[in-house]
C-alpha positions as protocol buffer text, in pm:
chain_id: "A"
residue {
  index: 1
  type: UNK
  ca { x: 653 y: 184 z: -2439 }
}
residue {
  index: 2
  type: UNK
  ca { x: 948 y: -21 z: -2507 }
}
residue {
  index: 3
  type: UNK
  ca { x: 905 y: -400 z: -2606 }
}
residue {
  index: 4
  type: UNK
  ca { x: 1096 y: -529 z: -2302 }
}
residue {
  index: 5
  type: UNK
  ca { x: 827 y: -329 z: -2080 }
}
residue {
  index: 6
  type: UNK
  ca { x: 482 y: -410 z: -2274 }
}
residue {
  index: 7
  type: UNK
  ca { x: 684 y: -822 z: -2290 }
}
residue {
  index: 8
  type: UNK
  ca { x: 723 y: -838 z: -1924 }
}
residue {
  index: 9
  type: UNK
  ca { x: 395 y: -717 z: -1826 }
}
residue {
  index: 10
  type: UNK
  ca { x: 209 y: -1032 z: -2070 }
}
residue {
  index: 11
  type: UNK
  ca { x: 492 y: -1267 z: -1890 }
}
residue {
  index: 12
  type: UNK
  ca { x: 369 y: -1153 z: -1553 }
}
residue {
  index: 13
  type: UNK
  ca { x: 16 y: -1139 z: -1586 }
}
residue {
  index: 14
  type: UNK
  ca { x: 43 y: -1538 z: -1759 }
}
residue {
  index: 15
  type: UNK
  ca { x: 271 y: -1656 z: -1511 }
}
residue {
  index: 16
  type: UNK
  ca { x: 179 y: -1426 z: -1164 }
}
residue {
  index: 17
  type: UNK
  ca { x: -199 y: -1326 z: -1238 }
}
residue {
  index: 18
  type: UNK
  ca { x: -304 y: -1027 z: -1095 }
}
residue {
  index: 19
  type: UNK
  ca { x: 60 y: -1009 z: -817 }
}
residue {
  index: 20
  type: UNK
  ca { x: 141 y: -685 z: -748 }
}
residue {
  index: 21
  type: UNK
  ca { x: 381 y: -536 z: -1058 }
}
residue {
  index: 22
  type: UNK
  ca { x: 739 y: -407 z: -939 }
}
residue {
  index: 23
  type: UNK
  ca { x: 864 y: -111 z: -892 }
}
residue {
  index: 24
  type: UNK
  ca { x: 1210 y: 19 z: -1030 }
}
residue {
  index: 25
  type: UNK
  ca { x: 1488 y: 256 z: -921 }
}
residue {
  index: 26
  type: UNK
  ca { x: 1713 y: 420 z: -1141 }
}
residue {
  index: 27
  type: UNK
  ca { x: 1939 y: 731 z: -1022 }
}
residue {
  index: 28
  type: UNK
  ca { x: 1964 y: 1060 z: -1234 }
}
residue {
  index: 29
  type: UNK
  ca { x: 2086 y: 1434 z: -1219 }
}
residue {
  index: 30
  type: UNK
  ca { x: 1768 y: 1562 z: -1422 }
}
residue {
  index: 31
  type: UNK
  ca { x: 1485 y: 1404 z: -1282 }
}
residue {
  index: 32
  type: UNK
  ca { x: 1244 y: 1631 z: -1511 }
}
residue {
  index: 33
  type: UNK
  ca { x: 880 y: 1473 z: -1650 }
}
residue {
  index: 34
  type: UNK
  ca { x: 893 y: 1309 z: -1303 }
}
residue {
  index: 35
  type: UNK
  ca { x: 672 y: 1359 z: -1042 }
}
residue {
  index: 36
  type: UNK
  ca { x: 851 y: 1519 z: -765 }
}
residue {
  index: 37
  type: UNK
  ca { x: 762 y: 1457 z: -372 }
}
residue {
  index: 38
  type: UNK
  ca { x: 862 y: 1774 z: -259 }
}
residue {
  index: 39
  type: UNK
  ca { x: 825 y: 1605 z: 151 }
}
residue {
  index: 40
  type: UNK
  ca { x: 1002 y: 1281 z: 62 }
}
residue {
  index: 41
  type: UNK
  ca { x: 1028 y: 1033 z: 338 }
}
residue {
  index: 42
  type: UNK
  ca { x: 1065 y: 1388 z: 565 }
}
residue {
  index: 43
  type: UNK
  ca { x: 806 y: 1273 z: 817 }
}
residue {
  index: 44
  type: UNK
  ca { x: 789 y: 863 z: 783 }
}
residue {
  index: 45
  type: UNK
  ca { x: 1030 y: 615 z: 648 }
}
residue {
  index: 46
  type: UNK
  ca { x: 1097 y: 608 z: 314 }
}
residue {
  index: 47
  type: UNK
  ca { x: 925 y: 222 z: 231 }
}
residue {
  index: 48
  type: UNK
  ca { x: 636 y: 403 z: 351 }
}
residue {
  index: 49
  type: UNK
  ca { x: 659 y: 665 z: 89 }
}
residue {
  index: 50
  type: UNK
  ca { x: 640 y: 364 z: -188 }
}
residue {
  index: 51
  type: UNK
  ca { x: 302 y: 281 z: -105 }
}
residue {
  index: 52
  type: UNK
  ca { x: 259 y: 551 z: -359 }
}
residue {
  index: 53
  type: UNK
  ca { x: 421 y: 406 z: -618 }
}
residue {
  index: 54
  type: UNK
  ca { x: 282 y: 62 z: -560 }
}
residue {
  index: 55
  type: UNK
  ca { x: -18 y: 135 z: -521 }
}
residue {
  index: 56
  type: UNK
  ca { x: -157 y: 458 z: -732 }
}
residue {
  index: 57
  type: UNK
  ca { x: 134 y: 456 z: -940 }
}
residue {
  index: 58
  type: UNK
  ca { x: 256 y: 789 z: -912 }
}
residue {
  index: 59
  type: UNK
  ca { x: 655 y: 796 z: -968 }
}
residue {
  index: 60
  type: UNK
  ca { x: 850 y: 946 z: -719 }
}
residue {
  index: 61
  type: UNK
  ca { x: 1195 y: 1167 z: -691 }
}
residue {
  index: 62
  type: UNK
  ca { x: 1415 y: 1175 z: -424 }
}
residue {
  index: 63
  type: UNK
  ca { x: 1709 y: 1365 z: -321 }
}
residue {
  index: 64
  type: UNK
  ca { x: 1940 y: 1390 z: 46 }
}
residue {
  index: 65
  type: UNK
  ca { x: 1714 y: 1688 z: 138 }
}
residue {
  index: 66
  type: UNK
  ca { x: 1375 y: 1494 z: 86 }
}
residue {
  index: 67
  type: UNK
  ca { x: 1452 y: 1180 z: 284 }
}
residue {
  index: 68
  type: UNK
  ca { x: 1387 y: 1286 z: 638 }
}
residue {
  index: 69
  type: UNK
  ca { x: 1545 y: 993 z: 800 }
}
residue {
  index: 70
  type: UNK
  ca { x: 1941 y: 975 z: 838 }
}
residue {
  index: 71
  type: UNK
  ca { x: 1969 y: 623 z: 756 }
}
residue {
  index: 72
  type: UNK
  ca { x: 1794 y: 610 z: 498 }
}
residue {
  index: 73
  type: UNK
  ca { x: 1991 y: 932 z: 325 }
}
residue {
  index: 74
  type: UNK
  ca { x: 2309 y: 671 z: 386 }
}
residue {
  index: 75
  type: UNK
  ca { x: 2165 y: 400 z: 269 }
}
residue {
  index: 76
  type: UNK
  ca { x: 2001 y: 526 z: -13 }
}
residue {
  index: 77
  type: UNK
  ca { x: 2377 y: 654 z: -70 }
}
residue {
  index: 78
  type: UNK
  ca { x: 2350 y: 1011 z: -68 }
}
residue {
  index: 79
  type: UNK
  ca { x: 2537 y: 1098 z: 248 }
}
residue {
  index: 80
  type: UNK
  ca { x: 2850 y: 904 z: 398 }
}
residue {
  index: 81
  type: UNK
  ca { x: 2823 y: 1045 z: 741 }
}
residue {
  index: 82
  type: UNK
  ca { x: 2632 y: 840 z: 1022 }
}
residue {
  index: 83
  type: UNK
  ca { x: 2475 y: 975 z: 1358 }
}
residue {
  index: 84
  type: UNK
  ca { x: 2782 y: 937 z: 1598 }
}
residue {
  index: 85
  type: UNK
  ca { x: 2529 y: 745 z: 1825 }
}
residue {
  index: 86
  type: UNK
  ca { x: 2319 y: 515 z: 1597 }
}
residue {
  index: 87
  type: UNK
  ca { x: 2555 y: 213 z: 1746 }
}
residue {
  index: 88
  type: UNK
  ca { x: 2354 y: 323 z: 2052 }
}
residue {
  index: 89
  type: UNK
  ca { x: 1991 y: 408 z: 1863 }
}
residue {
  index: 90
  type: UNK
  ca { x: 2053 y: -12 z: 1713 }
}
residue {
  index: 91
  type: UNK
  ca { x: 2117 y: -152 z: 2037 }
}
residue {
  index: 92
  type: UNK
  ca { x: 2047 y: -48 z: 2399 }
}
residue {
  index: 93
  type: UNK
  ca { x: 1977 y: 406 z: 2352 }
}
residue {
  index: 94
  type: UNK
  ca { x: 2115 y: 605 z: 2560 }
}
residue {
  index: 95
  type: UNK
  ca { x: 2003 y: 539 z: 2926 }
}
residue {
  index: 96
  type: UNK
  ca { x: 1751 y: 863 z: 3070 }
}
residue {
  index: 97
  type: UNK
  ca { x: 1758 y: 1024 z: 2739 }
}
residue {
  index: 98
  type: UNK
  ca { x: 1606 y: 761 z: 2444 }
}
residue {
  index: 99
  type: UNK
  ca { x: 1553 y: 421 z: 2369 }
}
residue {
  index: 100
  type: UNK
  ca { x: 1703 y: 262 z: 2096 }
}
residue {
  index: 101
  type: UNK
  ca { x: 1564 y: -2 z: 1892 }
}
residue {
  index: 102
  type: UNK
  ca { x: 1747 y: -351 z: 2028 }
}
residue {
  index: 103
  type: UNK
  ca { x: 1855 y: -497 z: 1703 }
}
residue {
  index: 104
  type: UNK
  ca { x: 2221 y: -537 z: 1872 }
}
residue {
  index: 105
  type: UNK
  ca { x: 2275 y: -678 z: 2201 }
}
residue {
  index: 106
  type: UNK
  ca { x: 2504 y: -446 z: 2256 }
}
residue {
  index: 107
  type: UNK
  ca { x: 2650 y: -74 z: 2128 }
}
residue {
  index: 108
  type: UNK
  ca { x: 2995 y: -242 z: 2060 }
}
residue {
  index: 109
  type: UNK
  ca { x: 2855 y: -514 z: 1819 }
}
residue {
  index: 110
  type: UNK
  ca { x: 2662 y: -259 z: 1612 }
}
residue {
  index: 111
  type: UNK
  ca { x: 2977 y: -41 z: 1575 }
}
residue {
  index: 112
  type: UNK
  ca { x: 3152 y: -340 z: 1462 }
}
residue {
  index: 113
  type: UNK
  ca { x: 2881 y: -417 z: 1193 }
}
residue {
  index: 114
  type: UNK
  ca { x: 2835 y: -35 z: 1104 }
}
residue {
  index: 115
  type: UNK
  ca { x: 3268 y: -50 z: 1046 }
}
residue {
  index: 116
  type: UNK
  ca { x: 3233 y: -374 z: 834 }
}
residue {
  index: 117
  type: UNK
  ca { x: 2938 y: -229 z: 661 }
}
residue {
  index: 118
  type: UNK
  ca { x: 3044 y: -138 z: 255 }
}
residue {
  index: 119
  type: UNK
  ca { x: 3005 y: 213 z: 203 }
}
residue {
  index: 120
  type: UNK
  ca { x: 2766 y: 283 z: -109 }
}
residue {
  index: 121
  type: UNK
  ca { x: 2740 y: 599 z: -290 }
}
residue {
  index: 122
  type: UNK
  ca { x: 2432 y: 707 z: -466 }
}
residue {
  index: 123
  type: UNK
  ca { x: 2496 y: 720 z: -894 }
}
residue {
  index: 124
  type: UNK
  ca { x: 2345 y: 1037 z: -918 }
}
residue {
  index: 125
  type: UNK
  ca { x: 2172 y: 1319 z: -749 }
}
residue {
  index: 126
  type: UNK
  ca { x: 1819 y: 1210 z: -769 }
}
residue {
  index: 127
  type: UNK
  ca { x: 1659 y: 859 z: -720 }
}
residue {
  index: 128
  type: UNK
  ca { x: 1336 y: 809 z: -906 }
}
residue {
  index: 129
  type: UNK
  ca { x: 1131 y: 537 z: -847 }
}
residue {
  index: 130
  type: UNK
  ca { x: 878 y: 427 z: -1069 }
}
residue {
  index: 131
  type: UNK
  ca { x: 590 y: 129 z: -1125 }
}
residue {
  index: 132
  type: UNK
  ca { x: 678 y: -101 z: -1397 }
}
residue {
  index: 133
  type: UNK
  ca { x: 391 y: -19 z: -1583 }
}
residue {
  index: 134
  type: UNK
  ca { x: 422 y: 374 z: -1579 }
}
residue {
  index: 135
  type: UNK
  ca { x: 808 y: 320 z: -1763 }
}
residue {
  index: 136
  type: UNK
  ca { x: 901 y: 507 z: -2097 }
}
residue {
  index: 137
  type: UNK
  ca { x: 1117 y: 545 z: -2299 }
}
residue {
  index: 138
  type: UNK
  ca { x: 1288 y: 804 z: -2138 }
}
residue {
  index: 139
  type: UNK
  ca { x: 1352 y: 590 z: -1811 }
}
residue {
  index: 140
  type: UNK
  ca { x: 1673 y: 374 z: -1749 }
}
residue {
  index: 141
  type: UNK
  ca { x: 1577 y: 126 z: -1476 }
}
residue {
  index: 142
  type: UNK
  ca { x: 1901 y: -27 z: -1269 }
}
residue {
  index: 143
  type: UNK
  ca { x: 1716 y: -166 z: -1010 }
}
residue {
  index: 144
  type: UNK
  ca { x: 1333 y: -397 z: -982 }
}
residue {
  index: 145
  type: UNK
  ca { x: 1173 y: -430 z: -690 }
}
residue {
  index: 146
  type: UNK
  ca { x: 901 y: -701 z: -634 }
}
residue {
  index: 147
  type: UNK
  ca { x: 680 y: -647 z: -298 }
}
residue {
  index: 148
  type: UNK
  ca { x: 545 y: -981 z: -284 }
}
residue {
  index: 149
  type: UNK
  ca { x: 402 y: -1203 z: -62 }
}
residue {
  index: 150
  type: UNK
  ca { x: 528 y: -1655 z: -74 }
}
residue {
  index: 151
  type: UNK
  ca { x: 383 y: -1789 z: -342 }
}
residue {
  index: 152
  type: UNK
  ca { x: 524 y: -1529 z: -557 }
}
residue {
  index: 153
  type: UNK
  ca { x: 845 y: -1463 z: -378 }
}
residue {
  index: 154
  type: UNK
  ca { x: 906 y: -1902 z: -459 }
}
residue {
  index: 155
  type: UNK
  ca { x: 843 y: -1853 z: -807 }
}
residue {
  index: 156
  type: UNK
  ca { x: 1104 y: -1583 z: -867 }
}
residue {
  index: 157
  type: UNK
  ca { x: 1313 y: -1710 z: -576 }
}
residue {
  index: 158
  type: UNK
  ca { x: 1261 y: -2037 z: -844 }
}
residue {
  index: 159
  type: UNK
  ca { x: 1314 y: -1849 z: -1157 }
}
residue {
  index: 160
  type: UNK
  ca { x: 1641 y: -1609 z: -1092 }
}
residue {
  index: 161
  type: UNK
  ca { x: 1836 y: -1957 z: -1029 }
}
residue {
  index: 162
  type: UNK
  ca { x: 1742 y: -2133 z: -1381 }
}
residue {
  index: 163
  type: UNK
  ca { x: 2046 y: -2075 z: -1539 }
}
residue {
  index: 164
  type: UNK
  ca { x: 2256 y: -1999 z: -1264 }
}
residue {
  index: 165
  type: UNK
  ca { x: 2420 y: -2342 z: -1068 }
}
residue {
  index: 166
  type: UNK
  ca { x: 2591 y: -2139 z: -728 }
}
residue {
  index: 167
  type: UNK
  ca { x: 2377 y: -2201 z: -448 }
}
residue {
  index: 168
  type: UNK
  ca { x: 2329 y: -1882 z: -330 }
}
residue {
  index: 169
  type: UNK
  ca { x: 2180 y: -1652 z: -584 }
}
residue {
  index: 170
  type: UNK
  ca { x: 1947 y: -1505 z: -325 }
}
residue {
  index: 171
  type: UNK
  ca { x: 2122 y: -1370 z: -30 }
}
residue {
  index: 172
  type: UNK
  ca { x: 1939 y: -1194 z: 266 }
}
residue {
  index: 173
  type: UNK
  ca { x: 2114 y: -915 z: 420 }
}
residue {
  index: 174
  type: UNK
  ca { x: 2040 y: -818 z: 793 }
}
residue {
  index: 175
  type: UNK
  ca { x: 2007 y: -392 z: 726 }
}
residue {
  index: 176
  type: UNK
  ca { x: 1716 y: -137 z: 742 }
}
residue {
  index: 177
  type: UNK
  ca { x: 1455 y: -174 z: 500 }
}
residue {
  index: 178
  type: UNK
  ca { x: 1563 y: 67 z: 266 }
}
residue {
  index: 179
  type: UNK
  ca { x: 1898 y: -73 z: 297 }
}
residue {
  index: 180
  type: UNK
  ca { x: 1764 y: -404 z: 171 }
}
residue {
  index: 181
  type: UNK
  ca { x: 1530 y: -246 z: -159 }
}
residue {
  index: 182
  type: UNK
  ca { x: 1802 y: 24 z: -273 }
}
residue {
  index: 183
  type: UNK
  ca { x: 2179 y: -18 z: -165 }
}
residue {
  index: 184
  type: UNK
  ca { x: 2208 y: -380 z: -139 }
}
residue {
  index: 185
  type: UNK
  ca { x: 2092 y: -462 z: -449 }
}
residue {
  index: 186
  type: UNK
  ca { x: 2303 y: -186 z: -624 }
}
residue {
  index: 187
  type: UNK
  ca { x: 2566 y: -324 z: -455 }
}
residue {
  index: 188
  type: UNK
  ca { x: 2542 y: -634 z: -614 }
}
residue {
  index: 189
  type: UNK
  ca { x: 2502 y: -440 z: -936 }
}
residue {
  index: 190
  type: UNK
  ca { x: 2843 y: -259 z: -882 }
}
residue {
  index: 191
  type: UNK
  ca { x: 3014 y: -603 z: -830 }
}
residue {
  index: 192
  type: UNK
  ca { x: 2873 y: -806 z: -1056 }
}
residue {
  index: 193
  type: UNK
  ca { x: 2729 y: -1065 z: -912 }
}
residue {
  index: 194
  type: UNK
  ca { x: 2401 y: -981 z: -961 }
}
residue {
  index: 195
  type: UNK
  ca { x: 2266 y: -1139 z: -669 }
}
residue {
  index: 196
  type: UNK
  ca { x: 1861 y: -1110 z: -587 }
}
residue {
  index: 197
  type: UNK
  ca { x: 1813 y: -1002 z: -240 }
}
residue {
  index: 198
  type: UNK
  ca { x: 1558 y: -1067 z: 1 }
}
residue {
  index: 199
  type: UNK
  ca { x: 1463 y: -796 z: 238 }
}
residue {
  index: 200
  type: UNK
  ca { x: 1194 y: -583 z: 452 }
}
residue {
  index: 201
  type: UNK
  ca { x: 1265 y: -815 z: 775 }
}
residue {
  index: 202
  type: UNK
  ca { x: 1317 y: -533 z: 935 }
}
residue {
  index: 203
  type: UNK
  ca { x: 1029 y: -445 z: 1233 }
}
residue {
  index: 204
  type: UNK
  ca { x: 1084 y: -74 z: 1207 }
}
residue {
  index: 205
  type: UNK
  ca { x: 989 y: -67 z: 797 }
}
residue {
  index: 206
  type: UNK
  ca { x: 737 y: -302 z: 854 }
}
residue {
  index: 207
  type: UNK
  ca { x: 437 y: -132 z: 1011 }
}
residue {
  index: 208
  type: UNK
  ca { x: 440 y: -8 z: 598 }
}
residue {
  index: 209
  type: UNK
  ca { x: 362 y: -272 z: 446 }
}
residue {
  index: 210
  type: UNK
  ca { x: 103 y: -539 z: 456 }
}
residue {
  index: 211
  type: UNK
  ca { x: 172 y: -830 z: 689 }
}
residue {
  index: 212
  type: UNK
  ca { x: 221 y: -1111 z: 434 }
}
residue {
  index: 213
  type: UNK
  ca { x: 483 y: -882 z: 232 }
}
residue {
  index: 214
  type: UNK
  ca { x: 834 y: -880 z: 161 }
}
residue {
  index: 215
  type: UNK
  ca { x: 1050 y: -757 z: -106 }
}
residue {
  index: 216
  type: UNK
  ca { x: 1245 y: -945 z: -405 }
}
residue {
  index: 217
  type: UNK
  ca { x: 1532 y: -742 z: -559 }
}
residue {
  index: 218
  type: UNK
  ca { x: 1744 y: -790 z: -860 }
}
residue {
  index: 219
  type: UNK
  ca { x: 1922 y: -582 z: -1069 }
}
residue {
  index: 220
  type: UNK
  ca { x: 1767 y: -477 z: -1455 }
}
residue {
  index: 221
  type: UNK
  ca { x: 2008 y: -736 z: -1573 }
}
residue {
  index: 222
  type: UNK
  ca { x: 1882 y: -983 z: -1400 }
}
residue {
  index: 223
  type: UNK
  ca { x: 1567 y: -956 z: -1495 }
}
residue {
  index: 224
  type: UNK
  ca { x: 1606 y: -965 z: -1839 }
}
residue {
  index: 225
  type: UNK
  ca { x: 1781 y: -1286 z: -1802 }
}
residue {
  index: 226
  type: UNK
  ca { x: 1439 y: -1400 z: -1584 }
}
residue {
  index: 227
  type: UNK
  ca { x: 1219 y: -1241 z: -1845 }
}
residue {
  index: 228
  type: UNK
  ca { x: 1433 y: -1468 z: -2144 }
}
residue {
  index: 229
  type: UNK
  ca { x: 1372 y: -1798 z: -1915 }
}
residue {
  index: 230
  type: UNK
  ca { x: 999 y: -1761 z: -1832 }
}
residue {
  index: 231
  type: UNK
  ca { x: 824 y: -1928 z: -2099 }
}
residue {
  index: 232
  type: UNK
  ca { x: 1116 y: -2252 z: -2098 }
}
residue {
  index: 233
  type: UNK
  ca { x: 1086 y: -2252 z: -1715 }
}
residue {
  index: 234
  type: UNK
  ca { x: 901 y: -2486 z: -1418 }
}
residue {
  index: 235
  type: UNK
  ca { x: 691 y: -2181 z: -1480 }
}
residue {
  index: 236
  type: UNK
  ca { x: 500 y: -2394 z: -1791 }
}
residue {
  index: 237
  type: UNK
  ca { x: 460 y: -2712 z: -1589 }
}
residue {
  index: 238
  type: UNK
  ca { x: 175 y: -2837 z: -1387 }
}
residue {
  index: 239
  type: UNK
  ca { x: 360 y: -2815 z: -1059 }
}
residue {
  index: 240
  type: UNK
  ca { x: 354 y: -2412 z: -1095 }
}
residue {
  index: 241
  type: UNK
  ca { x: -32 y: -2425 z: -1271 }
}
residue {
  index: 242
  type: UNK
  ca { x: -107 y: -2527 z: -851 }
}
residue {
  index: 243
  type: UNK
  ca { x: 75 y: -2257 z: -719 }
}
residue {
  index: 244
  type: UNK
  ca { x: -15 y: -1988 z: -1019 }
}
residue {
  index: 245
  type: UNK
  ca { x: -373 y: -2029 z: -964 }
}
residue {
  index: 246
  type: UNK
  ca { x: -421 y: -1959 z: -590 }
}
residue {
  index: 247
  type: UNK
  ca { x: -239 y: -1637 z: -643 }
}
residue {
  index: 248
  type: UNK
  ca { x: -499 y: -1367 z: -543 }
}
């Protein structure tokens, strides 16, 4: 295992106790040594398929024909094309047929964001997601997901602005939640400004998760930078010994 990985992992556990480790994204045309989910996000959304990851650790591949869900194909940038209805699935559905989910007061104002909406494109044709501590040699991590709940989300909300003086270094994007973990935060990569990005507000991703949890994302970059700060950070003072020690 690589120094940076083995180096994080004594930073976290000093700093962040027992909080849940992250989980990185990285895209690739030959996914091989990792374990492939052969059903994807098929039959539930794809933050739901992550529980894996998180939880047992099992790395995960996927491709367009393994996520299920149309959105999250897009989002996870695989496919350009959108349902010709989904301005009516955010907003109102279509009246006797289906109902659609109401994050848009109307079907006019979620075309408008859909048309203002960046188009991403996926770097590869597989996306492998892995748990920080199952990462070799062989990996090459673009994205770092944390799925944390306050206390945890302050200190690296805290930590990615150390050495950074713009305001907003955390952004949070209205989108789906798989919007928010994967093409948001590559987006940021692409451009360079290496925002962290706050996400899994939204209600249909969030029957997946536990009730207290959200997700912190920043690119690999970024987190090297964090990694470099931690031990000359408010991370050494008394003020964070309060926090640090009421994490579960």
């Amino acid at each position: 295992m690589k120094t940076r990985y083995t180096r994080f992992i004594q930073l976290w556990r000093k700093y962040f106790k027992n909080a849940e480790l992250p989980v990185v994204f990285y895209y690739t045309d030959h996914p091989e040594d990792v374990s492939f989910d052969a059903k994807g996000a098929a039959s539930r959304c794809f933050v739901a398929d992550l529980a894996k990851v998180r939880k047992n650790g099992k790395s995960l591949v996927f491709s367009c024909d393994t996520v299920g869900c149309t959105g999250g194909q897009r989002y996870l940038g695989f496919t350009p094309t959108i349902s010709e209805t989904l301005n009516y699935f955010l907003s109102c559905g279509m009246e006797g047929q289906w109902e659609g989910e109401r994050y848009f007061k109307t079907p006019e104002m979620a075309e408008e964001w859909l048309d203002k909406k960046e188009k991403y494109e996926a770097g590869g044709k597989y996306l492998v997601a892995k748990r920080w501590d199952t990462l070799d040699e062989k990996d090459s991590p673009e994205i770092v997901v944390f799925f944390c709940q306050p206390d945890v989300m302050a200190g690296l909300f805290t930590l990615i602005r150390f050495d950074r003086v713009e305001q907003n270094a955390v952004i949070a994007p209205f989108g789906a939640g798989c919007s928010t973990i994967i093409e948001q935060p590559y987006l940021e990569r692409l451009h360079g400004t290496h925002r962290a990005v706050i996400g899994l507000f939204d209600p249909s991703a969030r029957p997946y998760i536990p009730s207290i949890t959200m997700s912190f994302s920043v690119t690999i970059e970024t987190l090297d930078r964090m990694i470099q700060n931690m031990d000359v950070s408010f991370l050494i003072t008394p003020t964070w010994d309060k926090i640090r020690n009421r994490i579960p």
